[in-house]
Amino acid sequence: MKTPLKRWLLSYAVAAVIFAVVDVVWIGTVANNQYESQIGELLAPSVNLAGAVVFYLIYVVGIVHYGVRPNDPDATLRQRVTGAALFGFFTYATWALTALAVLKDFPAVVALTDIAWGVAVCSAVTWLTATLLRRMFRRAGTSK
């Protein structure tokens, strides 16, 4: 396997683990309570696990592509995090503002919270992933 592909797949694996852990903590400590109190009548009785897994698999591709950018050695950490923040903003805003526009009585506070979370989680995952990988590559003696 060629080095750029290895680097990308390693970045994906690291970002996926970080994203899953951080998002599960968020969902368990903040999102579930807010969703239950604000949009409980819209929630399914149980999570569609297949839908959730597919979301995570696809969404991490975006974080790696727009944020981590493992094969762009000239990108600064600031550029990576900014790219991730924008990715999080646009993707979460798409969902939240569409829900606000088309769902009856969808609360603006939920939309705003989701958008802020998208920015925060994508930025944090990118920062952690890029920082960990930079350290790993330095130890291994490879470039950025």
PDB file of C-alpha atoms in Angstrom:
ATOM      1  CA  MET A   1       0.000   0.000   0.000  1.00  0.00           C
ATOM      2  CA  LYS A   2       1.350   3.405  -0.928  1.00  0.00           C
ATOM      3  CA  THR A   3       2.286   5.853   1.811  1.00  0.00           C
ATOM      4  CA  PRO A   4      -0.377   8.510   1.005  1.00  0.00           C
ATOM      5  CA  LEU A   5      -3.115   5.882   1.249  1.00  0.00           C
ATOM      6  CA  LYS A   6      -1.651   4.472   4.465  1.00  0.00           C
ATOM      7  CA  ARG A   7      -1.475   7.953   5.939  1.00  0.00           C
ATOM      8  CA  TRP A   8      -5.077   8.666   4.934  1.00  0.00           C
ATOM      9  CA  LEU A   9      -6.393   5.369   6.332  1.00  0.00           C
ATOM     10  CA  LEU A  10      -4.491   5.848   9.589  1.00  0.00           C
ATOM     11  CA  SER A  11      -5.899   9.367   9.853  1.00  0.00           C
ATOM     12  CA  TYR A  12      -9.378   8.002   9.223  1.00  0.00           C
ATOM     13  CA  ALA A  13      -9.004   5.329  11.914  1.00  0.00           C
ATOM     14  CA  VAL A  14      -7.699   7.779  14.509  1.00  0.00           C
ATOM     15  CA  ALA A  15     -10.337  10.408  13.699  1.00  0.00           C
ATOM     16  CA  ALA A  16     -13.113   7.785  13.734  1.00  0.00           C
ATOM     17  CA  VAL A  17     -12.211   6.597  17.218  1.00  0.00           C
ATOM     18  CA  ILE A  18     -11.882  10.135  18.559  1.00  0.00           C
ATOM     19  CA  PHE A  19     -15.127  11.285  16.926  1.00  0.00           C
ATOM     20  CA  ALA A  20     -17.076   8.274  18.180  1.00  0.00           C
ATOM     21  CA  VAL A  21     -15.838   8.693  21.759  1.00  0.00           C
ATOM     22  CA  VAL A  22     -16.399  12.452  21.891  1.00  0.00           C
ATOM     23  CA  ASP A  23     -19.803  12.261  20.199  1.00  0.00           C
ATOM     24  CA  VAL A  24     -21.033   9.445  22.461  1.00  0.00           C
ATOM     25  CA  VAL A  25     -20.037  11.504  25.509  1.00  0.00           C
ATOM     26  CA  TRP A  26     -21.849  14.534  24.045  1.00  0.00           C
ATOM     27  CA  ILE A  27     -24.956  12.543  23.250  1.00  0.00           C
ATOM     28  CA  GLY A  28     -25.000  10.920  26.682  1.00  0.00           C
ATOM     29  CA  THR A  29     -24.415  14.081  28.683  1.00  0.00           C
ATOM     30  CA  VAL A  30     -26.075  16.879  26.699  1.00  0.00           C
ATOM     31  CA  ALA A  31     -27.865  15.962  23.483  1.00  0.00           C
ATOM     32  CA  ASN A  32     -30.154  13.237  24.824  1.00  0.00           C
ATOM     33  CA  ASN A  33     -31.475  15.472  27.588  1.00  0.00           C
ATOM     34  CA  GLN A  34     -31.977  18.401  25.245  1.00  0.00           C
ATOM     35  CA  TYR A  35     -33.616  16.304  22.559  1.00  0.00           C
ATOM     36  CA  GLU A  36     -35.950  14.619  25.064  1.00  0.00           C
ATOM     37  CA  SER A  37     -37.046  17.932  26.556  1.00  0.00           C
ATOM     38  CA  GLN A  38     -37.246  19.925  23.313  1.00  0.00           C
ATOM     39  CA  ILE A  39     -38.214  17.457  20.567  1.00  0.00           C
ATOM     40  CA  GLY A  40     -39.194  14.290  22.410  1.00  0.00           C
ATOM     41  CA  GLU A  41     -42.319  13.800  20.293  1.00  0.00           C
ATOM     42  CA  LEU A  42     -40.173  13.690  17.133  1.00  0.00           C
ATOM     43  CA  LEU A  43     -37.747  11.044  18.409  1.00  0.00           C
ATOM     44  CA  ALA A  44     -37.932   7.414  17.370  1.00  0.00           C
ATOM     45  CA  PRO A  45     -38.444   4.936  20.214  1.00  0.00           C
ATOM     46  CA  SER A  46     -34.952   3.551  19.565  1.00  0.00           C
ATOM     47  CA  VAL A  47     -31.885   4.528  17.581  1.00  0.00           C
ATOM     48  CA  ASN A  48     -31.569   3.165  14.051  1.00  0.00           C
ATOM     49  CA  LEU A  49     -28.148   1.602  14.561  1.00  0.00           C
ATOM     50  CA  ALA A  50     -27.489   1.014  10.856  1.00  0.00           C
ATOM     51  CA  GLY A  51     -28.237   4.665  10.088  1.00  0.00           C
ATOM     52  CA  ALA A  52     -25.976   5.826  12.911  1.00  0.00           C
ATOM     53  CA  VAL A  53     -23.078   3.610  11.802  1.00  0.00           C
ATOM     54  CA  VAL A  54     -23.359   4.745   8.183  1.00  0.00           C
ATOM     55  CA  PHE A  55     -23.461   8.383   9.337  1.00  0.00           C
ATOM     56  CA  TYR A  56     -20.248   7.954  11.374  1.00  0.00           C
ATOM     57  CA  LEU A  57     -18.454   6.114   8.558  1.00  0.00           C
ATOM     58  CA  ILE A  58     -19.301   8.791   6.003  1.00  0.00           C
ATOM     59  CA  TYR A  59     -18.959  11.821   8.263  1.00  0.00           C
ATOM     60  CA  VAL A  60     -15.421  10.948   9.326  1.00  0.00           C
ATOM     61  CA  VAL A  61     -14.415  10.949   5.643  1.00  0.00           C
ATOM     62  CA  GLY A  62     -15.412  14.632   5.574  1.00  0.00           C
ATOM     63  CA  ILE A  63     -13.504  15.442   8.760  1.00  0.00           C
ATOM     64  CA  VAL A  64     -10.360  13.799   7.380  1.00  0.00           C
ATOM     65  CA  HIS A  65     -10.720  15.379   3.938  1.00  0.00           C
ATOM     66  CA  TYR A  66     -11.582  18.929   5.012  1.00  0.00           C
ATOM     67  CA  GLY A  67      -9.886  19.045   8.386  1.00  0.00           C
ATOM     68  CA  VAL A  68      -7.049  16.597   9.008  1.00  0.00           C
ATOM     69  CA  ARG A  69      -5.794  16.606   5.396  1.00  0.00           C
ATOM     70  CA  PRO A  70      -3.142  13.960   6.041  1.00  0.00           C
ATOM     71  CA  ASN A  71      -1.515  14.281   2.637  1.00  0.00           C
ATOM     72  CA  ASP A  72      -1.163  18.058   2.729  1.00  0.00           C
ATOM     73  CA  PRO A  73       2.129  18.592   4.548  1.00  0.00           C
ATOM     74  CA  ASP A  74       2.002  22.355   4.013  1.00  0.00           C
ATOM     75  CA  ALA A  75      -1.311  22.843   5.834  1.00  0.00           C
ATOM     76  CA  THR A  76      -0.877  24.411   9.242  1.00  0.00           C
ATOM     77  CA  LEU A  77      -2.777  23.187  12.267  1.00  0.00           C
ATOM     78  CA  ARG A  78      -4.788  26.395  12.157  1.00  0.00           C
ATOM     79  CA  GLN A  79      -5.772  25.769   8.526  1.00  0.00           C
ATOM     80  CA  ARG A  80      -6.755  22.190   9.325  1.00  0.00           C
ATOM     81  CA  VAL A  81      -8.898  23.195  12.307  1.00  0.00           C
ATOM     82  CA  THR A  82     -10.468  26.048  10.345  1.00  0.00           C
ATOM     83  CA  GLY A  83     -11.366  23.661   7.526  1.00  0.00           C
ATOM     84  CA  ALA A  84     -12.884  21.260  10.038  1.00  0.00           C
ATOM     85  CA  ALA A  85     -14.832  24.034  11.758  1.00  0.00           C
ATOM     86  CA  LEU A  86     -16.299  25.120   8.429  1.00  0.00           C
ATOM     87  CA  PHE A  87     -17.137  21.526   7.516  1.00  0.00           C
ATOM     88  CA  GLY A  88     -18.876  21.087  10.890  1.00  0.00           C
ATOM     89  CA  PHE A  89     -20.710  24.380  10.526  1.00  0.00           C
ATOM     90  CA  PHE A  90     -22.053  23.706   7.037  1.00  0.00           C
ATOM     91  CA  THR A  91     -23.003  20.079   7.630  1.00  0.00           C
ATOM     92  CA  TYR A  92     -24.695  20.548  10.983  1.00  0.00           C
ATOM     93  CA  ALA A  93     -26.343  23.773   9.780  1.00  0.00           C
ATOM     94  CA  THR A  94     -27.775  21.882   6.826  1.00  0.00           C
ATOM     95  CA  TRP A  95     -29.533  19.453   9.142  1.00  0.00           C
ATOM     96  CA  ALA A  96     -30.499  21.926  11.847  1.00  0.00           C
ATOM     97  CA  LEU A  97     -31.771  24.714   9.627  1.00  0.00           C
ATOM     98  CA  THR A  98     -33.664  22.287   7.411  1.00  0.00           C
ATOM     99  CA  ALA A  99     -35.343  20.869  10.512  1.00  0.00           C
ATOM    100  CA  LEU A 100     -36.112  24.399  11.682  1.00  0.00           C
ATOM    101  CA  ALA A 101     -37.630  25.190   8.281  1.00  0.00           C
ATOM    102  CA  VAL A 102     -39.745  22.084   7.745  1.00  0.00           C
ATOM    103  CA  LEU A 103     -40.589  20.508  11.107  1.00  0.00           C
ATOM    104  CA  LYS A 104     -43.485  21.912  13.064  1.00  0.00           C
ATOM    105  CA  ASP A 105     -42.359  23.689  16.239  1.00  0.00           C
ATOM    106  CA  PHE A 106     -38.713  22.651  15.887  1.00  0.00           C
ATOM    107  CA  PRO A 107     -36.922  24.739  18.545  1.00  0.00           C
ATOM    108  CA  ALA A 108     -34.305  27.253  17.468  1.00  0.00           C
ATOM    109  CA  VAL A 109     -32.258  26.398  20.568  1.00  0.00           C
ATOM    110  CA  VAL A 110     -31.839  22.831  19.308  1.00  0.00           C
ATOM    111  CA  ALA A 111     -30.788  24.084  15.875  1.00  0.00           C
ATOM    112  CA  LEU A 112     -28.253  26.508  17.347  1.00  0.00           C
ATOM    113  CA  THR A 113     -26.893  23.928  19.779  1.00  0.00           C
ATOM    114  CA  ASP A 114     -26.449  21.393  16.989  1.00  0.00           C
ATOM    115  CA  ILE A 115     -24.639  23.888  14.767  1.00  0.00           C
ATOM    116  CA  ALA A 116     -22.312  24.906  17.596  1.00  0.00           C
ATOM    117  CA  TRP A 117     -21.664  21.236  18.327  1.00  0.00           C
ATOM    118  CA  GLY A 118     -20.798  20.555  14.682  1.00  0.00           C
ATOM    119  CA  VAL A 119     -18.191  23.312  14.721  1.00  0.00           C
ATOM    120  CA  ALA A 120     -16.790  22.221  18.090  1.00  0.00           C
ATOM    121  CA  VAL A 121     -16.640  18.478  17.476  1.00  0.00           C
ATOM    122  CA  CYS A 122     -15.087  18.728  14.019  1.00  0.00           C
ATOM    123  CA  SER A 123     -12.510  21.225  15.269  1.00  0.00           C
ATOM    124  CA  ALA A 124     -11.632  19.120  18.312  1.00  0.00           C
ATOM    125  CA  VAL A 125     -11.423  15.853  16.378  1.00  0.00           C
ATOM    126  CA  THR A 126      -9.188  17.452  13.774  1.00  0.00           C
ATOM    127  CA  TRP A 127      -6.936  19.087  16.349  1.00  0.00           C
ATOM    128  CA  LEU A 128      -6.562  15.866  18.347  1.00  0.00           C
ATOM    129  CA  THR A 129      -6.076  13.691  15.268  1.00  0.00           C
ATOM    130  CA  ALA A 130      -3.536  16.001  13.633  1.00  0.00           C
ATOM    131  CA  THR A 131      -1.626  16.426  16.895  1.00  0.00           C
ATOM    132  CA  LEU A 132      -1.487  12.692  17.598  1.00  0.00           C
ATOM    133  CA  LEU A 133      -0.472  11.838  14.054  1.00  0.00           C
ATOM    134  CA  ARG A 134       2.223  14.495  13.967  1.00  0.00           C
ATOM    135  CA  ARG A 135       3.747  12.960  17.100  1.00  0.00           C
ATOM    136  CA  MET A 136       3.429   9.443  15.700  1.00  0.00           C
ATOM    137  CA  PHE A 137       5.068  10.393  12.405  1.00  0.00           C
ATOM    138  CA  ARG A 138       7.910  12.204  14.188  1.00  0.00           C
ATOM    139  CA  ARG A 139       8.600   9.129  16.315  1.00  0.00           C
ATOM    140  CA  ALA A 140       8.540   6.959  13.225  1.00  0.00           C
ATOM    141  CA  GLY A 141      10.952   9.320  11.483  1.00  0.00           C
ATOM    142  CA  THR A 142       8.604  10.277   8.679  1.00  0.00           C
ATOM    143  CA  SER A 143       7.695  13.767   7.573  1.00  0.00           C
ATOM    144  CA  LYS A 144       4.631  15.677   8.773  1.00  0.00           C
TER     145      LYS A 144
END
